[in-house]
Amino acid sequence: MNYDFNWMIVLTGEYRDWLIQGLVITLKISGISIVLSMILGTIITTLRMTGIKILEWITISFIEFFRNTPLLIQLFFWYFGSDAVLPDSVNQWLYAHNYEFAVGVLALTIYTSAFIAEEIRAGIISIPKEQLEASRATGLSFVQAYAYVVLPQAFRIVIPTLISQFLNLTKNSSLAMTIGVMELTYMARQIESYSFRGFEAFTVATLMYICLSLIISLCINIYNKKFLRMIKY
Amino acid sequence: MIRVEGIHKWFDDFHVLQGITEHITPGEVVVVCGPSGSGKSTFIRCINRLEDVQEGKIFVEGKDVYSSDVDINQLRADVGMVFQQFNLYPHITVLKNVSLAPIKVKKMSKIEAEEIALALLDKVGIYDQAHKYPAELSGGQQQRVAIARGLAMQPKIMLFDEPTSALDPEMINEVLKSMIDLAKDGMTMIVVTHEMGFAREVAKRIFFMDYGKILEKGTPEHFFKNPQHERTKLFLREIL
Ligand SMILES: Nc1ncnc2c1ncn2[C@@H]1O[C@H](COP(=O)(O)OP(=O)(O)O)[C@@H](O)[C@H]1O
Ligand SMILES: [Mg+2]
């Protein structure tokens, strides 16, 4: 233990800027993926609940497949395999833009949406089926009944578990460094290899992740308190 | 208006509706009564296809309810329904409960839909509760909101499934009053209820159901004074 701590090196100058750039990328990749995975997860669950057998079969396969394979493998799969599985036009668009970032968003979104779909489904199951019935009886279509009656109630119930999915996603975004997304972990690693100040760099990065998690929890709790009206049947 | 032709329904191997054929004319108020489990709810739920039938047909205004090319959402918009447990949407206000379907199904503007909703809430006597949430209302008030919600789509038919059975006794009359008003306005109504006072006052016909069949039917006069069937007599003795 005769390591000579040097915090200033990562809290000033170029290395500090790298960490901040990394944090910004982490925020971006997580934020975009959270929104997209919520949308995708909601769509998947709604399709699953239609009672149409083929849709049920497809969505269950999707969920089980992506929940039960490692995220790292999925990242590599999309990164190295996008040529093979995505349409040419999509690939061209990806290459023209930030390919690594887009693949990172794609992988995180699909992986997390599988978990979110299951959480939302648990919420839907806890809503009395009479809610769907009463709204269908007024002439609302299945999708409308879900959009305006069933899902808003289900979301309120599953907010705590959704928070943990958002936090998982934010932490999981560090894996995107393996495909070259220059997010927070990537930058800390970068500082380590330039300066051999790995301990300081990773400590600061860790603190940033913790702050980020706390902020996400806090925001959603505020939302929760504000909008969680008394739901009684 | 409503033509029911020989419907049979099974829940697995339980034969819940055993051949019902009826014709209900515009403006008619029909009260359906009978012991618990006799299939009353199932019967009226078939009329707006909340349940499927395995045999027979139902026509609402000439439209075959069970045909695959009927626009079921449109058909349901023409048939309002009120449930025993109210089933209001707990996460939105009373006003939104009532105006949701007109806005989303009829694509009415929010302003117009809320105007209609407020007029209906006024009609059922709870105009001043419009901005509350369902849980803040008494049972009687909630059921009147449910009636207003059912009416918001300007339906031609209203179905009621034991609308007062979940209410405390002191709240039953306020709900019945709204239903009587509606009947007097000429609404076609099928009402599952054991409120025989209501039946006497507004029913044109009373159906007595048992074991998935309509055992006896007739005007209130006939029904109360000269019930033919032993089971009807037994039922009336228990309930009156
Ligand atoms: N979804 C269902 N699955 C199986 N059995 C049911 C279902 N709904 C109703 N039943 C049965 O059908 C019978 C008639 O029910 P219902 O129409 O609700 O009777 P009522 O309204 O006259 O009390 C009852 O025995 C009930 O248990
Ligand atoms: Mg019933």
Short mmCIF file of C-alpha atoms in Angstrom, two decimals, chain B residues 33-36 38 208-213 215-216 223 227-239:
data_model
loop_
_atom_site.label_atom_id
_atom_site.label_comp_id
_atom_site.label_asym_id
_atom_site.label_seq_id
_atom_site.Cartn_x
_atom_site.Cartn_y
_atom_site.Cartn_z
CA CYS B 33 -84.76 -11.54 -12.80
CA GLY B 34 -84.06 -15.00 -11.48
CA PRO B 35 -81.92 -16.86 -8.98
CA SER B 36 -78.20 -16.27 -8.76
CA SER B 38 -79.25 -18.70 -13.65
CA PHE B 208 -87.80 -14.81 -15.22
CA MET B 209 -84.66 -16.84 -15.87
CA ASP B 210 -83.68 -20.14 -14.36
CA TYR B 211 -81.14 -22.74 -15.47
CA GLY B 212 -80.19 -20.80 -18.57
CA LYS B 213 -83.73 -20.45 -19.89
CA LEU B 215 -88.96 -19.77 -17.86
CA GLU B 216 -91.63 -17.15 -17.73
CA PHE B 223 -95.98 -11.54 -13.57
CA PRO B 227 -97.19 -16.30 -12.18
CA GLN B 228 -97.70 -19.64 -13.93
CA HIS B 229 -94.56 -21.47 -13.08
CA GLU B 230 -93.86 -23.04 -9.69
CA ARG B 231 -90.31 -21.73 -9.71
CA THR B 232 -91.47 -18.20 -10.44
CA LYS B 233 -93.86 -18.37 -7.51
CA LEU B 234 -91.13 -19.67 -5.25
CA PHE B 235 -88.76 -16.93 -6.42
CA LEU B 236 -91.34 -14.19 -5.90
CA ARG B 237 -92.15 -15.47 -2.42
CA GLU B 238 -88.48 -15.26 -1.52
CA ILE B 239 -87.90 -11.84 -2.95
#
